[in-house]
Amino acid sequence: MNKFSRIGFIFAAAGSAVGLGNIWKFPYITGEYGGGAFVLVYLLCIVFIGLVVFIAESYLGQASEANVSSTFIKMSKTKNPNWKYAGFMVFAGLFILAFYSVVLGWILNYIIVSFGNLPNSAQEAGNSFNTLISEKIGLQILLHSIVALITIFIVLKGVKDGIEKINLILMPLLGIIMFGLLAYALTLDSFSKSIEFMFRADWSKIDENALLAALGQAFFTLSLGIGTIMTYSASLPQKNNFIKSSLYVAIVDTTIAIVAGLIIFSFLFAAGAKSSAGPGLVFISLPVIFEQWGTLGNIIAVAFFSALLFAGITSAVSMIEPVLMLFIERFNMTRKKAVATCGSIFYIFGIIALLSLSSSYKESLTFFGKNAFDWMDFLTSSISMPIAAIITCIFLGFFVDKEKIKNKFTQHVPVAIFNIWYVLVKYIVPLAVIILLLNKLGIIK
Ligand code: PHE
């Protein structure tokens, strides 16, 4: 198998982690939950839950060098073949990719729009976004198709020539754009307000919903619970320090999220706009602000939406790769055939997702008060990802030989670190996630 280079792995895993979750979702949920206190809760979730699960997935992948199903069988003490069912977690990737590709399509649209006339009032911006998602079905299908083709083209080439290469190009570009945008934000008077908003704790909006949102976001942003990190780590050279790489990835991911927040809030506050605009924040509030800045605004808009696109593409490829590897290894499929199968599934579900937002098909594609788009998001981010994380932790804690794990960890870190991680993975994380999950489903209050 073609392995990642050391730096290639870090870029690819960071590329997977840094995505729409960081630049689009993190700022708007931070805005909704009032800023600083939420950021703090989120950081705690990243360190004590996200990073712990990340290291767990990375360990399993590197130690087994196999697809997710085989990883669970191979690593279990008894080699019980029923562990193959844990491999189901990878299918969540196709459903995330379905709606993710639709959102990337909107972003593509905004890159094009940013070259021309941006909306000059909040109302016009709102109208044009709403018209895009509710009326322009053909355009959205076209955009979704372009994104799907780009994704398919990259994964067809495999881990080394496709995924590693694209990450080595797009991630530095993303870094440069984010740095440039931050430099510009720093020149604005509103930058200090943005810092204050993101780091001054206002605990009044922190309730169980905020905790759940922070935890869900920690999983989503670190690409956990669908086998991505396990699959990428299976291509990590054996000598590599997987704990250090995990730490780097978590640091890069968190830094980009915070920087994205600082940039976006500086822009919003510069125009006196609200921080709590929800999902439309980057599609409605920002374009109006860019418009007020004239040509410079156009340049910033193109840069901003390109950053989103680059971040999203490197995440998109990582959602499909776990399923591909599973199909290739377990069902002896060629990569081409696996890509054709998985590509068609996510492509079709993407179309269902976008139709479910349109005014013509909304009604027939809404079930129990939630449209298909939201269902795909809910069933993956809120249900399947946390369950997969619980399974992974319990598996490591109770069904894998502790000495074997310890041996591998102590090649890289002192035994004390291993012990802390082990207690977290075996008891604390699964318990915390189970409680939060039951709470979210309304089973306990
Ligand atoms: N981490 C990505 C983001 O923040 C999303 C993602 C989830 C990627 C799951 C891969 C697997 O946008």
mmCIF file of C-alpha atoms in Angstrom, residues 84-401:
data_model
loop_
_atom_site.group_PDB
_atom_site.id
_atom_site.type_symbol
_atom_site.label_atom_id
_atom_site.label_comp_id
_atom_site.label_asym_id
_atom_site.label_seq_id
_atom_site.Cartn_x
_atom_site.Cartn_y
_atom_site.Cartn_z
ATOM 1 C CA LYS A 84 -16.808 -6.157 11.424
ATOM 2 C CA TYR A 85 -20.174 -4.482 12.039
ATOM 3 C CA ALA A 86 -18.384 -1.581 13.721
ATOM 4 C CA GLY A 87 -17.311 -0.775 10.176
ATOM 5 C CA PHE A 88 -20.811 0.543 9.551
ATOM 6 C CA MET A 89 -19.665 3.868 10.916
ATOM 7 C CA VAL A 90 -17.964 4.621 7.602
ATOM 8 C CA PHE A 91 -21.270 4.917 5.765
ATOM 9 C CA ALA A 92 -22.074 8.060 7.695
ATOM 10 C CA GLY A 93 -19.336 9.644 5.589
ATOM 11 C CA LEU A 94 -21.393 9.317 2.411
ATOM 12 C CA PHE A 95 -24.372 11.067 3.973
ATOM 13 C CA ILE A 96 -22.281 13.869 5.394
ATOM 14 C CA LEU A 97 -20.627 14.234 2.025
ATOM 15 C CA ALA A 98 -24.057 14.408 0.373
ATOM 16 C CA PHE A 99 -25.095 17.648 2.093
ATOM 17 C CA TYR A 100 -21.526 18.906 2.473
ATOM 18 C CA SER A 101 -21.148 18.824 -1.302
ATOM 19 C CA VAL A 102 -24.333 20.868 -1.662
ATOM 20 C CA VAL A 103 -22.978 23.528 0.713
ATOM 21 C CA LEU A 104 -19.666 23.519 -1.164
ATOM 22 C CA GLY A 105 -21.728 24.143 -4.286
ATOM 23 C CA TRP A 106 -23.214 27.278 -2.667
ATOM 24 C CA ILE A 107 -19.691 28.385 -1.830
ATOM 25 C CA LEU A 108 -18.635 27.903 -5.441
ATOM 26 C CA ASN A 109 -21.569 30.098 -6.412
ATOM 27 C CA TYR A 110 -20.445 32.787 -3.964
ATOM 28 C CA ILE A 111 -16.903 32.734 -5.345
ATOM 29 C CA ILE A 112 -18.333 33.503 -8.772
ATOM 30 C CA VAL A 113 -20.722 36.158 -7.410
ATOM 31 C CA SER A 114 -17.843 37.784 -5.533
ATOM 32 C CA PHE A 115 -16.191 38.763 -8.808
ATOM 33 C CA GLY A 116 -19.167 40.900 -9.724
ATOM 34 C CA ASN A 117 -21.855 42.786 -7.856
ATOM 35 C CA LEU A 118 -22.306 41.906 -4.221
ATOM 36 C CA PRO A 119 -25.652 42.593 -2.507
ATOM 37 C CA ASN A 120 -25.904 46.089 -1.053
ATOM 38 C CA SER A 121 -28.432 45.504 1.681
ATOM 39 C CA ALA A 122 -29.087 42.773 4.210
ATOM 40 C CA GLN A 123 -32.453 42.242 2.626
ATOM 41 C CA GLU A 124 -31.046 41.792 -0.844
ATOM 42 C CA ALA A 125 -28.391 39.423 0.506
ATOM 43 C CA GLY A 126 -31.019 37.390 2.321
ATOM 44 C CA ASN A 127 -33.186 37.271 -0.766
ATOM 45 C CA SER A 128 -30.425 36.121 -3.038
ATOM 46 C CA PHE A 129 -29.342 33.366 -0.645
ATOM 47 C CA ASN A 130 -32.907 32.212 -0.153
ATOM 48 C CA THR A 131 -33.606 32.262 -3.879
ATOM 49 C CA LEU A 132 -30.503 30.174 -4.457
ATOM 50 C CA ILE A 133 -31.531 27.453 -2.055
ATOM 51 C CA SER A 134 -35.261 27.482 -2.619
ATOM 52 C CA GLU A 135 -35.648 28.241 -6.319
ATOM 53 C CA LYS A 136 -32.465 27.595 -8.265
ATOM 54 C CA ILE A 137 -32.556 23.812 -8.397
ATOM 55 C CA GLY A 138 -30.778 23.456 -11.744
ATOM 56 C CA LEU A 139 -27.919 25.715 -10.711
ATOM 57 C CA GLN A 140 -27.490 23.886 -7.428
ATOM 58 C CA ILE A 141 -27.435 20.518 -9.159
ATOM 59 C CA LEU A 142 -24.786 21.843 -11.526
ATOM 60 C CA LEU A 143 -22.661 23.165 -8.647
ATOM 61 C CA HIS A 144 -23.105 19.983 -6.613
ATOM 62 C CA SER A 145 -22.066 17.993 -9.695
ATOM 63 C CA ILE A 146 -18.896 20.050 -10.095
ATOM 64 C CA VAL A 147 -17.942 19.528 -6.450
ATOM 65 C CA ALA A 148 -18.757 15.809 -6.704
ATOM 66 C CA LEU A 149 -16.591 15.458 -9.809
ATOM 67 C CA ILE A 150 -13.650 17.236 -8.181
ATOM 68 C CA THR A 151 -13.942 14.971 -5.125
ATOM 69 C CA ILE A 152 -14.205 11.839 -7.256
ATOM 70 C CA PHE A 153 -11.293 12.859 -9.424
ATOM 71 C CA ILE A 154 -9.026 13.267 -6.384
ATOM 72 C CA VAL A 155 -9.954 10.036 -4.622
ATOM 73 C CA LEU A 156 -9.665 8.040 -7.841
ATOM 74 C CA LYS A 157 -5.942 8.699 -7.685
ATOM 75 C CA GLY A 158 -5.617 7.165 -4.250
ATOM 76 C CA VAL A 159 -4.119 8.181 -0.931
ATOM 77 C CA LYS A 160 -0.648 9.197 -2.026
ATOM 78 C CA ASP A 161 -1.141 10.676 -5.508
ATOM 79 C CA GLY A 162 -4.610 12.064 -4.884
ATOM 80 C CA ILE A 163 -5.270 12.909 -1.252
ATOM 81 C CA GLU A 164 -1.736 13.700 -0.094
ATOM 82 C CA LYS A 165 -0.999 15.805 -3.151
ATOM 83 C CA ILE A 166 -4.145 17.925 -3.031
ATOM 84 C CA ASN A 167 -3.599 18.595 0.675
ATOM 85 C CA LEU A 168 0.009 19.615 0.127
ATOM 86 C CA ILE A 169 -1.270 22.219 -2.337
ATOM 87 C CA LEU A 170 -4.522 23.445 -0.805
ATOM 88 C CA MET A 171 -3.582 23.539 2.871
ATOM 89 C CA PRO A 172 -0.699 26.027 2.467
ATOM 90 C CA LEU A 173 -2.951 28.128 0.205
ATOM 91 C CA LEU A 174 -5.637 28.065 2.858
ATOM 92 C CA GLY A 175 -3.067 29.070 5.476
ATOM 93 C CA ILE A 176 -1.917 32.020 3.368
ATOM 94 C CA ILE A 177 -5.459 33.265 2.740
ATOM 95 C CA MET A 178 -6.444 32.962 6.399
ATOM 96 C CA PHE A 179 -3.278 34.786 7.413
ATOM 97 C CA GLY A 180 -4.021 37.562 4.920
ATOM 98 C CA LEU A 181 -7.609 37.915 6.118
ATOM 99 C CA LEU A 182 -6.436 37.993 9.725
ATOM 100 C CA ALA A 183 -3.894 40.693 8.873
ATOM 101 C CA TYR A 184 -6.693 42.749 7.349
ATOM 102 C CA ALA A 185 -8.998 42.147 10.312
ATOM 103 C CA LEU A 186 -6.202 43.369 12.581
ATOM 104 C CA THR A 187 -6.310 46.767 10.908
ATOM 105 C CA LEU A 188 -9.979 47.208 11.781
ATOM 106 C CA ASP A 189 -11.044 48.974 14.975
ATOM 107 C CA SER A 190 -13.513 46.209 15.572
ATOM 108 C CA PHE A 191 -10.763 43.617 16.058
ATOM 109 C CA SER A 192 -10.539 44.285 19.782
ATOM 110 C CA LYS A 193 -14.292 43.894 20.073
ATOM 111 C CA SER A 194 -14.038 40.598 18.288
ATOM 112 C CA ILE A 195 -11.350 39.403 20.732
ATOM 113 C CA GLU A 196 -13.512 40.480 23.615
ATOM 114 C CA PHE A 197 -16.539 38.673 22.208
ATOM 115 C CA MET A 198 -14.629 35.447 21.699
ATOM 116 C CA PHE A 199 -12.757 35.397 24.977
ATOM 117 C CA ARG A 200 -14.915 37.159 27.537
ATOM 118 C CA ALA A 201 -17.084 34.555 29.173
ATOM 119 C CA ASP A 202 -20.802 35.207 29.354
ATOM 120 C CA TRP A 203 -22.176 32.145 31.099
ATOM 121 C CA SER A 204 -25.812 33.114 30.714
ATOM 122 C CA LYS A 205 -26.246 31.280 27.427
ATOM 123 C CA ILE A 206 -24.533 28.082 28.509
ATOM 124 C CA ASP A 207 -27.103 25.365 29.069
ATOM 125 C CA GLU A 208 -27.227 21.705 28.076
ATOM 126 C CA ASN A 209 -27.882 22.659 24.478
ATOM 127 C CA ALA A 210 -24.660 24.623 24.435
ATOM 128 C CA LEU A 211 -22.779 21.657 25.914
ATOM 129 C CA LEU A 212 -24.213 19.361 23.279
ATOM 130 C CA ALA A 213 -23.413 21.786 20.509
ATOM 131 C CA ALA A 214 -19.832 22.118 21.768
ATOM 132 C CA LEU A 215 -19.371 18.367 21.997
ATOM 133 C CA GLY A 216 -20.963 17.687 18.615
ATOM 134 C CA GLN A 217 -18.788 20.376 17.097
ATOM 135 C CA ALA A 218 -15.654 18.877 18.681
ATOM 136 C CA PHE A 219 -16.406 15.522 17.027
ATOM 137 C CA PHE A 220 -17.375 17.021 13.720
ATOM 138 C CA THR A 221 -14.443 19.377 13.457
ATOM 139 C CA LEU A 222 -11.878 16.679 14.278
ATOM 140 C CA SER A 223 -13.490 14.328 11.712
ATOM 141 C CA LEU A 224 -14.208 11.697 14.348
ATOM 142 C CA GLY A 225 -16.714 8.881 14.364
ATOM 143 C CA ILE A 226 -16.810 7.971 10.686
ATOM 144 C CA GLY A 227 -13.488 6.182 10.428
ATOM 145 C CA THR A 228 -11.620 8.985 8.665
ATOM 146 C CA ILE A 229 -8.806 9.252 11.161
ATOM 147 C CA MET A 230 -8.583 5.472 11.494
ATOM 148 C CA THR A 231 -8.389 5.104 7.721
ATOM 149 C CA TYR A 232 -5.825 7.864 7.239
ATOM 150 C CA SER A 233 -3.743 6.478 10.115
ATOM 151 C CA ALA A 234 -3.722 3.072 8.447
ATOM 152 C CA SER A 235 -1.522 4.769 5.861
ATOM 153 C CA LEU A 236 0.728 6.343 8.492
ATOM 154 C CA PRO A 237 4.252 4.835 8.478
ATOM 155 C CA GLN A 238 4.793 2.564 11.510
ATOM 156 C CA LYS A 239 7.657 4.559 13.011
ATOM 157 C CA ASN A 240 5.616 7.708 13.111
ATOM 158 C CA ASN A 241 4.650 9.204 16.468
ATOM 159 C CA PHE A 242 0.865 9.132 16.118
ATOM 160 C CA ILE A 243 0.329 10.972 19.395
ATOM 161 C CA LYS A 244 2.421 13.916 18.328
ATOM 162 C CA SER A 245 0.708 14.020 14.918
ATOM 163 C CA SER A 246 -2.699 13.939 16.613
ATOM 164 C CA LEU A 247 -1.706 16.847 18.789
ATOM 165 C CA TYR A 248 -0.501 18.866 15.791
ATOM 166 C CA VAL A 249 -3.732 18.247 13.950
ATOM 167 C CA ALA A 250 -5.852 19.288 16.936
ATOM 168 C CA ILE A 251 -3.761 22.452 17.342
ATOM 169 C CA VAL A 252 -4.028 23.395 13.665
ATOM 170 C CA ASP A 253 -7.755 22.696 13.640
ATOM 171 C CA THR A 254 -8.444 24.734 16.767
ATOM 172 C CA THR A 255 -6.242 27.592 15.615
ATOM 173 C CA ILE A 256 -8.067 27.847 12.292
ATOM 174 C CA ALA A 257 -11.453 27.797 14.030
ATOM 175 C CA ILE A 258 -10.454 30.574 16.427
ATOM 176 C CA VAL A 259 -8.837 32.638 13.672
ATOM 177 C CA ALA A 260 -11.923 32.205 11.466
ATOM 178 C CA GLY A 261 -14.063 33.381 14.379
ATOM 179 C CA LEU A 262 -11.860 36.414 15.005
ATOM 180 C CA ILE A 263 -11.907 37.382 11.329
ATOM 181 C CA ILE A 264 -15.638 36.970 10.866
ATOM 182 C CA PHE A 265 -16.610 38.797 14.058
ATOM 183 C CA SER A 266 -14.224 41.648 13.253
ATOM 184 C CA PHE A 267 -15.923 42.001 9.874
ATOM 185 C CA LEU A 268 -19.397 41.802 11.396
ATOM 186 C CA PHE A 269 -18.718 44.260 14.197
ATOM 187 C CA ALA A 270 -17.014 46.656 11.775
ATOM 188 C CA ALA A 271 -20.368 46.959 10.058
ATOM 189 C CA GLY A 272 -22.321 46.965 13.293
ATOM 190 C CA ALA A 273 -23.940 43.637 12.331
ATOM 191 C CA LYS A 274 -25.245 41.039 14.761
ATOM 192 C CA SER A 275 -23.161 38.032 15.787
ATOM 193 C CA SER A 276 -26.111 35.699 16.098
ATOM 194 C CA ALA A 277 -27.267 35.380 12.520
ATOM 195 C CA GLY A 278 -27.087 31.562 12.410
ATOM 196 C CA PRO A 279 -26.218 29.458 9.373
ATOM 197 C CA GLY A 280 -26.717 32.403 7.027
ATOM 198 C CA LEU A 281 -23.882 34.292 8.737
ATOM 199 C CA VAL A 282 -21.290 33.799 6.023
ATOM 200 C CA PHE A 283 -23.753 33.729 3.125
ATOM 201 C CA ILE A 284 -25.926 36.686 4.073
ATOM 202 C CA SER A 285 -24.206 38.937 6.608
ATOM 203 C CA LEU A 286 -20.696 38.854 5.174
ATOM 204 C CA PRO A 287 -21.425 39.608 1.491
ATOM 205 C CA VAL A 288 -23.178 42.869 2.463
ATOM 206 C CA ILE A 289 -20.138 43.930 4.446
ATOM 207 C CA PHE A 290 -17.799 43.040 1.599
ATOM 208 C CA GLU A 291 -19.949 45.154 -0.716
ATOM 209 C CA GLN A 292 -19.403 48.238 1.424
ATOM 210 C CA TRP A 293 -15.639 47.876 0.977
ATOM 211 C CA GLY A 294 -15.738 48.350 -2.798
ATOM 212 C CA THR A 295 -13.170 46.564 -4.953
ATOM 213 C CA LEU A 296 -11.135 45.587 -1.900
ATOM 214 C CA GLY A 297 -14.321 43.919 -0.679
ATOM 215 C CA ASN A 298 -14.544 41.890 -3.875
ATOM 216 C CA ILE A 299 -10.987 40.699 -3.426
ATOM 217 C CA ILE A 300 -11.599 39.804 0.206
ATOM 218 C CA ALA A 301 -14.825 38.039 -0.715
ATOM 219 C CA VAL A 302 -13.119 35.913 -3.371
ATOM 220 C CA ALA A 303 -10.308 35.082 -0.927
ATOM 221 C CA PHE A 304 -12.722 34.237 1.867
ATOM 222 C CA PHE A 305 -14.976 31.945 -0.162
ATOM 223 C CA SER A 306 -11.965 30.308 -1.816
ATOM 224 C CA ALA A 307 -10.609 29.522 1.650
ATOM 225 C CA LEU A 308 -13.928 27.891 2.486
ATOM 226 C CA LEU A 309 -13.849 25.903 -0.741
ATOM 227 C CA PHE A 310 -10.274 24.693 -0.246
ATOM 228 C CA ALA A 311 -10.954 23.740 3.361
ATOM 229 C CA GLY A 312 -14.110 21.925 2.288
ATOM 230 C CA ILE A 313 -12.603 19.957 -0.590
ATOM 231 C CA THR A 314 -9.842 18.515 1.582
ATOM 232 C CA SER A 315 -12.537 17.441 4.070
ATOM 233 C CA ALA A 316 -14.798 16.030 1.377
ATOM 234 C CA VAL A 317 -12.184 13.589 0.102
ATOM 235 C CA SER A 318 -11.664 12.340 3.648
ATOM 236 C CA MET A 319 -15.351 11.485 4.079
ATOM 237 C CA ILE A 320 -15.427 9.062 1.197
ATOM 238 C CA GLU A 321 -11.993 7.418 1.627
ATOM 239 C CA PRO A 322 -12.992 5.195 4.614
ATOM 240 C CA VAL A 323 -15.820 3.638 2.576
ATOM 241 C CA LEU A 324 -13.547 3.221 -0.432
ATOM 242 C CA MET A 325 -10.897 1.439 1.593
ATOM 243 C CA LEU A 326 -13.529 -0.832 3.099
ATOM 244 C CA PHE A 327 -15.000 -1.718 -0.293
ATOM 245 C CA ILE A 328 -11.589 -2.237 -1.847
ATOM 246 C CA GLU A 329 -10.207 -4.444 0.906
ATOM 247 C CA ARG A 330 -13.248 -6.370 2.058
ATOM 248 C CA PHE A 331 -15.211 -6.727 -1.140
ATOM 249 C CA ASN A 332 -12.179 -6.902 -3.424
ATOM 250 C CA MET A 333 -13.443 -4.029 -5.520
ATOM 251 C CA THR A 334 -11.148 -2.038 -7.743
ATOM 252 C CA ARG A 335 -10.726 1.586 -6.657
ATOM 253 C CA LYS A 336 -12.596 2.660 -9.783
ATOM 254 C CA LYS A 337 -15.587 0.521 -9.010
ATOM 255 C CA ALA A 338 -15.625 1.554 -5.356
ATOM 256 C CA VAL A 339 -15.485 5.223 -6.360
ATOM 257 C CA ALA A 340 -18.296 4.731 -8.877
ATOM 258 C CA THR A 341 -20.493 3.056 -6.258
ATOM 259 C CA CYS A 342 -19.849 5.476 -3.396
ATOM 260 C CA GLY A 343 -19.817 8.455 -5.738
ATOM 261 C CA SER A 344 -23.288 7.628 -7.046
ATOM 262 C CA ILE A 345 -24.687 7.181 -3.540
ATOM 263 C CA PHE A 346 -23.523 10.496 -2.162
ATOM 264 C CA TYR A 347 -24.317 12.278 -5.414
ATOM 265 C CA ILE A 348 -27.935 11.109 -5.398
ATOM 266 C CA PHE A 349 -28.427 11.839 -1.705
ATOM 267 C CA GLY A 350 -26.934 15.277 -2.303
ATOM 268 C CA ILE A 351 -29.630 15.941 -4.865
ATOM 269 C CA ILE A 352 -32.286 14.754 -2.414
ATOM 270 C CA ALA A 353 -30.778 17.069 0.211
ATOM 271 C CA LEU A 354 -30.869 20.116 -2.023
ATOM 272 C CA LEU A 355 -34.367 19.353 -3.298
ATOM 273 C CA SER A 356 -35.582 19.120 0.278
ATOM 274 C CA LEU A 357 -34.738 22.815 0.715
ATOM 275 C CA SER A 358 -36.458 23.922 -2.478
ATOM 276 C CA SER A 359 -39.928 25.422 -2.383
ATOM 277 C CA SER A 360 -41.269 22.872 -4.888
ATOM 278 C CA TYR A 361 -40.121 19.675 -3.170
ATOM 279 C CA LYS A 362 -39.814 20.810 0.421
ATOM 280 C CA GLU A 363 -43.101 19.280 1.481
ATOM 281 C CA SER A 364 -42.631 15.847 -0.018
ATOM 282 C CA LEU A 365 -39.097 15.646 1.379
ATOM 283 C CA THR A 366 -39.903 16.660 4.932
ATOM 284 C CA PHE A 367 -40.398 13.857 7.436
ATOM 285 C CA PHE A 368 -41.519 14.357 11.031
ATOM 286 C CA GLY A 369 -40.923 18.071 10.776
ATOM 287 C CA LYS A 370 -37.346 17.829 9.497
ATOM 288 C CA ASN A 371 -36.325 18.064 5.865
ATOM 289 C CA ALA A 372 -34.020 15.487 4.272
ATOM 290 C CA PHE A 373 -31.048 17.863 4.413
ATOM 291 C CA ASP A 374 -31.419 18.319 8.168
ATOM 292 C CA TRP A 375 -32.063 14.611 8.690
ATOM 293 C CA MET A 376 -28.780 13.728 7.026
ATOM 294 C CA ASP A 377 -26.982 16.222 9.230
ATOM 295 C CA PHE A 378 -28.804 15.113 12.382
ATOM 296 C CA LEU A 379 -28.463 11.359 11.880
ATOM 297 C CA THR A 380 -24.750 11.647 11.182
ATOM 298 C CA SER A 381 -23.403 14.432 13.426
ATOM 299 C CA SER A 382 -25.780 13.911 16.323
ATOM 300 C CA ILE A 383 -26.386 10.175 16.271
ATOM 301 C CA SER A 384 -23.967 8.060 14.304
ATOM 302 C CA MET A 385 -20.764 9.978 15.094
ATOM 303 C CA PRO A 386 -21.198 9.962 18.883
ATOM 304 C CA ILE A 387 -22.297 6.304 18.857
ATOM 305 C CA ALA A 388 -19.245 5.367 16.795
ATOM 306 C CA ALA A 389 -17.044 7.267 19.239
ATOM 307 C CA ILE A 390 -18.604 5.408 22.183
ATOM 308 C CA ILE A 391 -18.053 2.063 20.438
ATOM 309 C CA THR A 392 -14.439 2.935 19.658
ATOM 310 C CA CYS A 393 -13.710 3.916 23.267
ATOM 311 C CA ILE A 394 -15.422 0.889 24.800
ATOM 312 C CA PHE A 395 -13.698 -1.351 22.288
ATOM 313 C CA LEU A 396 -10.283 -0.019 23.263
ATOM 314 C CA GLY A 397 -11.040 -0.077 26.964
ATOM 315 C CA PHE A 398 -12.526 -3.553 27.225
ATOM 316 C CA PHE A 399 -11.805 -5.605 24.128
ATOM 317 C CA VAL A 400 -8.225 -4.799 23.195
ATOM 318 C CA ASP A 401 -5.196 -6.108 25.069
#
